[in-house]
PDB file of C-alpha atoms in Angstrom:
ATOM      1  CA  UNK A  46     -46.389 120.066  43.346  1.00 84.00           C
ATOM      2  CA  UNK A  47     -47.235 117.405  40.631  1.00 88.00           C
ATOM      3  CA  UNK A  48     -43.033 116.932  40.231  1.00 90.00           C
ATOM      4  CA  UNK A  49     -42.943 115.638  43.486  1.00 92.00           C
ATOM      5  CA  UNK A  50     -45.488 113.951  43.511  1.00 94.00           C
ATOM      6  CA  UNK A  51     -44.096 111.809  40.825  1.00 94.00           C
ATOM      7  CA  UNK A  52     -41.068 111.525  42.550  1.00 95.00           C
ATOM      8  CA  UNK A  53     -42.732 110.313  45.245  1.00 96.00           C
ATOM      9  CA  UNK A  54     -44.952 107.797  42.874  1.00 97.00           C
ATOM     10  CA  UNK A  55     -41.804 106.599  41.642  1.00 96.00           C
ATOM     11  CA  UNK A  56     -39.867 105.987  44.730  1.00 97.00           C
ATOM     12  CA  UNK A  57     -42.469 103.760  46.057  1.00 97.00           C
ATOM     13  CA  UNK A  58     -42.615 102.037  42.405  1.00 97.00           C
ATOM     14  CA  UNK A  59     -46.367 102.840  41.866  1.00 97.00           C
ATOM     15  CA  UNK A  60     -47.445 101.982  37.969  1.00 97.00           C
ATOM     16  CA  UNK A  61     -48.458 105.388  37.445  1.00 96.00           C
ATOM     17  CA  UNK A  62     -45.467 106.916  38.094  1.00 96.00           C
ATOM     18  CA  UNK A  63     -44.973 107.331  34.616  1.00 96.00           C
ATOM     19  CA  UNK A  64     -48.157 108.909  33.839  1.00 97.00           C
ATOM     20  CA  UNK A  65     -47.170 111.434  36.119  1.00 95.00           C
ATOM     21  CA  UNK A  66     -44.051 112.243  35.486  1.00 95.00           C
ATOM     22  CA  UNK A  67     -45.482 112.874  31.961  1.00 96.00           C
ATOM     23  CA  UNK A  68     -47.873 115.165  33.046  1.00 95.00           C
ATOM     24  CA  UNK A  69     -45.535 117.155  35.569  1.00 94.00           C
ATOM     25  CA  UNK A  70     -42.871 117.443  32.556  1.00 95.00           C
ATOM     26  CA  UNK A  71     -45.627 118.746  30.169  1.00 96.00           C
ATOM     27  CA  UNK A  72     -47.078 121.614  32.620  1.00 95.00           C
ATOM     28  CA  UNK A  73     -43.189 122.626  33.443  1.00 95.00           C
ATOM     29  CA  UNK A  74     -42.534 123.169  29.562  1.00 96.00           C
ATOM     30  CA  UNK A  75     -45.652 125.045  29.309  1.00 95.00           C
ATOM     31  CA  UNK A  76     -44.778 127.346  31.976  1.00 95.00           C
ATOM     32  CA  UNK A  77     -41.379 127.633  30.637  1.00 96.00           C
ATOM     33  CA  UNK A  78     -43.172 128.853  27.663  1.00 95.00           C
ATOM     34  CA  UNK A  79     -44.828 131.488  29.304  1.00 95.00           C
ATOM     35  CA  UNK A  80     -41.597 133.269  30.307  1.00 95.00           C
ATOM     36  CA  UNK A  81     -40.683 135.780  28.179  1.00 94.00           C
ATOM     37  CA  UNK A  82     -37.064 137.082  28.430  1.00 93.00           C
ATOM     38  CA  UNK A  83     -37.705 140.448  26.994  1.00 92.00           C
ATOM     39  CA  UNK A  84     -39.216 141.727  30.063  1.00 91.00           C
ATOM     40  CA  UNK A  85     -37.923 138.865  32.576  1.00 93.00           C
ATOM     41  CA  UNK A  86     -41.234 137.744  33.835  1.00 94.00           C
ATOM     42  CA  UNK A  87     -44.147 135.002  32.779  1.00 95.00           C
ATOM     43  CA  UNK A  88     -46.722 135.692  30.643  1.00 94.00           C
ATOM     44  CA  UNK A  89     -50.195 135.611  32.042  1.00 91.00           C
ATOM     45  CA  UNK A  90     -51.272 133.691  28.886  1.00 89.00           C
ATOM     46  CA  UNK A  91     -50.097 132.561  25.691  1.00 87.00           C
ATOM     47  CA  UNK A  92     -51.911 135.226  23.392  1.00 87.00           C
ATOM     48  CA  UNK A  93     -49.709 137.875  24.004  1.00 77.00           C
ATOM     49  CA  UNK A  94     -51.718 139.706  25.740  1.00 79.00           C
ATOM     50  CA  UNK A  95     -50.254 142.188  28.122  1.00 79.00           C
ATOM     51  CA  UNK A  96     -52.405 143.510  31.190  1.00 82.00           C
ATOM     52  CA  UNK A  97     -51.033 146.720  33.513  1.00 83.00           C
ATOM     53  CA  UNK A  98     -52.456 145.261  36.299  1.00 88.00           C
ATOM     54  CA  UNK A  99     -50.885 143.735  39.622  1.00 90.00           C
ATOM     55  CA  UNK A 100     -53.468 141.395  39.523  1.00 88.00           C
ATOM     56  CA  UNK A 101     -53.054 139.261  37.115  1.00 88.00           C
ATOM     57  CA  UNK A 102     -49.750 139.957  35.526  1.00 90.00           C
ATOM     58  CA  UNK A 103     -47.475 140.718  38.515  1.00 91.00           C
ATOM     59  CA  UNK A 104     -49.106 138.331  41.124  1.00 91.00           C
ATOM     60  CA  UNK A 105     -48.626 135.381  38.595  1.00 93.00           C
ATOM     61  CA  UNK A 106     -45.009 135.859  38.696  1.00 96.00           C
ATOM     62  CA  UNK A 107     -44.934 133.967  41.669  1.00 95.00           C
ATOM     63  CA  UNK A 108     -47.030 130.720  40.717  1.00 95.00           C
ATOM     64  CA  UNK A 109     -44.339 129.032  39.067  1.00 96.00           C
ATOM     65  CA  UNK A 110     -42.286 128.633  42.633  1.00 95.00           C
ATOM     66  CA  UNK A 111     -44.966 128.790  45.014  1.00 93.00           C
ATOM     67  CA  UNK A 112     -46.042 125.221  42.965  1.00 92.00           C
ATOM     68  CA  UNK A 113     -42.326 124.487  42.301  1.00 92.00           C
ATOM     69  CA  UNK A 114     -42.356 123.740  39.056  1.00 94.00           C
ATOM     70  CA  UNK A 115     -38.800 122.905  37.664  1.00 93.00           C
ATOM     71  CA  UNK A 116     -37.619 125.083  34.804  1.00 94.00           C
ATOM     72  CA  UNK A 117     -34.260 123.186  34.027  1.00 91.00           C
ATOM     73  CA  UNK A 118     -31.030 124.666  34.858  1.00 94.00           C
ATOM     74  CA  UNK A 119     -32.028 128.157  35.201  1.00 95.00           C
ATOM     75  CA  UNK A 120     -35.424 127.611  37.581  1.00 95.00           C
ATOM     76  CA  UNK A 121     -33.452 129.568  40.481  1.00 96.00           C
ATOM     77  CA  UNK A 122     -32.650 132.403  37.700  1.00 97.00           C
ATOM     78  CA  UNK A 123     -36.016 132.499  36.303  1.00 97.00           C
ATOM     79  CA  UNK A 124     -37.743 132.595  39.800  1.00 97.00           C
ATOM     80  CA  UNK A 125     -35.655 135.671  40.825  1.00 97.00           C
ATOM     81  CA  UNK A 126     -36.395 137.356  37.647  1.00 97.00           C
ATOM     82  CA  UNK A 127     -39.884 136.878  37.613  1.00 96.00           C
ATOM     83  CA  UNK A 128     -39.809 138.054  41.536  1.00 97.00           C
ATOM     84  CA  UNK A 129     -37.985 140.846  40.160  1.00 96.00           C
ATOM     85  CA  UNK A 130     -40.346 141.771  37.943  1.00 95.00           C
ATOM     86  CA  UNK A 131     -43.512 141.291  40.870  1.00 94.00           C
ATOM     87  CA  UNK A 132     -41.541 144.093  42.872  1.00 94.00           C
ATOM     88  CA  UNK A 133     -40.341 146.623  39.697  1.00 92.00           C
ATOM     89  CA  UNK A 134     -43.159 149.549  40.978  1.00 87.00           C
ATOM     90  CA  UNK A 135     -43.954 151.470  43.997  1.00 88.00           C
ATOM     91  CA  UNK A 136     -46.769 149.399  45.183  1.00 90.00           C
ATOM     92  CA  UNK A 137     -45.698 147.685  48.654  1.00 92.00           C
ATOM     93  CA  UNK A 138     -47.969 144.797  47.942  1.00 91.00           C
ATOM     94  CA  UNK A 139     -47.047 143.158  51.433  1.00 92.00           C
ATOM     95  CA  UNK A 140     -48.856 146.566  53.179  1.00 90.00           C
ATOM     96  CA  UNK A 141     -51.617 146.055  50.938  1.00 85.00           C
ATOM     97  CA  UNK A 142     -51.014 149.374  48.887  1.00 88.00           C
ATOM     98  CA  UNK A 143     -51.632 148.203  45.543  1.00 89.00           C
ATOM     99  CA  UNK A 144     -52.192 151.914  43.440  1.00 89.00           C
ATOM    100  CA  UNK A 145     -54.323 150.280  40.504  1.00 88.00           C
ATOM    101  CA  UNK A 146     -56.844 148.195  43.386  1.00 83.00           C
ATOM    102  CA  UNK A 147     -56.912 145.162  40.981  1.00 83.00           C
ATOM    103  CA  UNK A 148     -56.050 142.399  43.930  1.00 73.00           C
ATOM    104  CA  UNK A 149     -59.589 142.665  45.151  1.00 69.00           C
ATOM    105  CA  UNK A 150     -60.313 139.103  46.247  1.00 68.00           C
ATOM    106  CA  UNK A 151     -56.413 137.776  44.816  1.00 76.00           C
ATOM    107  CA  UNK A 152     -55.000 135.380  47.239  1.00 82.00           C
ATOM    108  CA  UNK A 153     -52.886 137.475  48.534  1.00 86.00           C
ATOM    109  CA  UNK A 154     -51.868 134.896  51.061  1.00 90.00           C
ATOM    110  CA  UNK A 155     -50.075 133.049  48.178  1.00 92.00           C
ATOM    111  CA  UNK A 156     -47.882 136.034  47.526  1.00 93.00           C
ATOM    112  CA  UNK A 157     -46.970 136.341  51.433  1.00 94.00           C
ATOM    113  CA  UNK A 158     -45.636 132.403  51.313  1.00 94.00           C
ATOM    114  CA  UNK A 159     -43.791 133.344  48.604  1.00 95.00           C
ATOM    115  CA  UNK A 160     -41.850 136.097  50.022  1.00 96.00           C
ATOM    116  CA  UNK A 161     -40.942 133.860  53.107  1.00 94.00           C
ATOM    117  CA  UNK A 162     -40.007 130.984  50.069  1.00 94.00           C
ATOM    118  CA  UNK A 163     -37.843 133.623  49.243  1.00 95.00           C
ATOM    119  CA  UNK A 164     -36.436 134.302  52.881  1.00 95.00           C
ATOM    120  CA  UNK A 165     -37.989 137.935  52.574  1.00 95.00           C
ATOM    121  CA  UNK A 166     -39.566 137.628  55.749  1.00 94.00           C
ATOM    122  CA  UNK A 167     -40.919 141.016  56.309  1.00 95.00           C
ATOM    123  CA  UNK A 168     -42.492 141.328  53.651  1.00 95.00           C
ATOM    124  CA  UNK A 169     -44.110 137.591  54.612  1.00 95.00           C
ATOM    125  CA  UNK A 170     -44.910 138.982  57.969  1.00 94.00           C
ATOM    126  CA  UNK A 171     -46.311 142.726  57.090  1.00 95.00           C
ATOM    127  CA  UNK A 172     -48.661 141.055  54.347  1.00 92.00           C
ATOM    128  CA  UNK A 173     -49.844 138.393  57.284  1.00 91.00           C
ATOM    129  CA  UNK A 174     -50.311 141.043  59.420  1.00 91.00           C
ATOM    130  CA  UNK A 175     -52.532 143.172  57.145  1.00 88.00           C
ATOM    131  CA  UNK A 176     -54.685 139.997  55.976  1.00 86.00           C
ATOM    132  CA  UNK A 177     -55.271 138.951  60.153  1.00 85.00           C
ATOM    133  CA  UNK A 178     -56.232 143.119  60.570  1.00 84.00           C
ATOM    134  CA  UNK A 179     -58.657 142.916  57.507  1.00 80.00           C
ATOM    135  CA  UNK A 180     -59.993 139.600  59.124  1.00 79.00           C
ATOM    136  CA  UNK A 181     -60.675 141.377  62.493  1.00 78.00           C
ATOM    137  CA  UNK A 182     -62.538 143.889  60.612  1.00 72.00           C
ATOM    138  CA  UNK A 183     -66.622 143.699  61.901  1.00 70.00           C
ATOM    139  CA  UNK A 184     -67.063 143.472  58.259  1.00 66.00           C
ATOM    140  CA  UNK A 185     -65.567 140.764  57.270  1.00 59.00           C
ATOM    141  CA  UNK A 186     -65.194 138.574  55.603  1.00 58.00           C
ATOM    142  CA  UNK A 187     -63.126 140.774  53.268  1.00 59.00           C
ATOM    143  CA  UNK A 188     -63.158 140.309  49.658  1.00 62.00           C
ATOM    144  CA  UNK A 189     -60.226 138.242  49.805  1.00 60.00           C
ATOM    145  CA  UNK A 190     -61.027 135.848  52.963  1.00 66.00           C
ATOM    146  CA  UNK A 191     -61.606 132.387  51.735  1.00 76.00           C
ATOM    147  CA  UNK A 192     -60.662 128.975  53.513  1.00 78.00           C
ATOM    148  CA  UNK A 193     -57.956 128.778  50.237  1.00 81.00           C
ATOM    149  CA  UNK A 194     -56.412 132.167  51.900  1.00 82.00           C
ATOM    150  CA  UNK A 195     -56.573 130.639  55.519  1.00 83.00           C
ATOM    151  CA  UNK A 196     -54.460 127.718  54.512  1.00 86.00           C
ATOM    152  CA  UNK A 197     -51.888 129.532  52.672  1.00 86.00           C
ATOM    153  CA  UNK A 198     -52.008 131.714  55.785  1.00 87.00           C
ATOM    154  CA  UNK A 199     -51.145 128.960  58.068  1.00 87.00           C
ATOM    155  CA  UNK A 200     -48.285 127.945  55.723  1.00 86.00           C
ATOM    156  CA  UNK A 201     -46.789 131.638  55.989  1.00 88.00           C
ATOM    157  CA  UNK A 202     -47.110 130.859  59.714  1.00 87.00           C
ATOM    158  CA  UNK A 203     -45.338 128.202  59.588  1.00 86.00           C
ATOM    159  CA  UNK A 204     -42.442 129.687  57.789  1.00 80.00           C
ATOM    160  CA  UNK A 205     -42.014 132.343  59.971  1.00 67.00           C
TER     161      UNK A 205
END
């Protein structure tokens, strides 16, 4: 993400280094923000607006580590909790059984990296499996295939 990035800026003394490191610093307190400890999960906005939903308010729990944005001390902490929170109901999200149907055309491939960032590699594997079946579908592409989805795909498959 944009930290490393300017880590990476820095290391190889580039003038903008700074700039960036701004920038990544800023977005990581915003995020930060967005967690609320009440319910142990991110917000999907600052308004305080609260949405049933998988899609957007479960799914979003796992931007913040999927990007790896540092949240101080606790990041490790906050990214269990807020995977905690993606996984509190009965949908199995990595079979594609999602009971309220809001994921139509999510990128569900971003939630499948995160599960094998997570070293919950079934779950990685089963939701692989069911995007590559919906692909092979004669009606594709399915309302979630996009070349965004087929490179988060190929980073699933390389976590494997």
């Amino acid at each position: 993400g944009l930290d490393d990035f300017a880590k990476r800026l820095a290391a190889i003394k580039d003038p903008d280094a700074p700039l960036y490191r701004k920038a990544a610093d800023t977005i990581a307190k915003g995020v930060l923000g967005l967690f609320d400890s009440t319910t142990g999960a991110f917000r999907v906005n600052t308004t305080g607006e609260y949405s049933p939903l998988f899609y957007p308010s479960r799914f979003v729990q796992v931007a913040p580590q999927l990007f790896g944005v540092p949240l101080g001390a606790d990041t490790e902490e906050l990214y269990a909790a807020a995977w905690s929170y993606l996984n509190a109901t009965k949908d199995q999200w990595w079979n594609g059984e999602i009971a309220d149907g809001s994921p139509r055309g999510a990128p569900l491939m971003m939630l499948a990296y995160a599960a094998a960032l997570r070293g919950e590699r079934e779950k990685s594997r089963a939701l692989l499996a069911y995007f590559e079946e919906r692909l092979s579908d004669p009606a594709t592409p399915p309302e979630f295939a996009s070349i965004a989805e087929l490179g988060w795909a190929l980073h699933v498959e390389s976590r494997k």
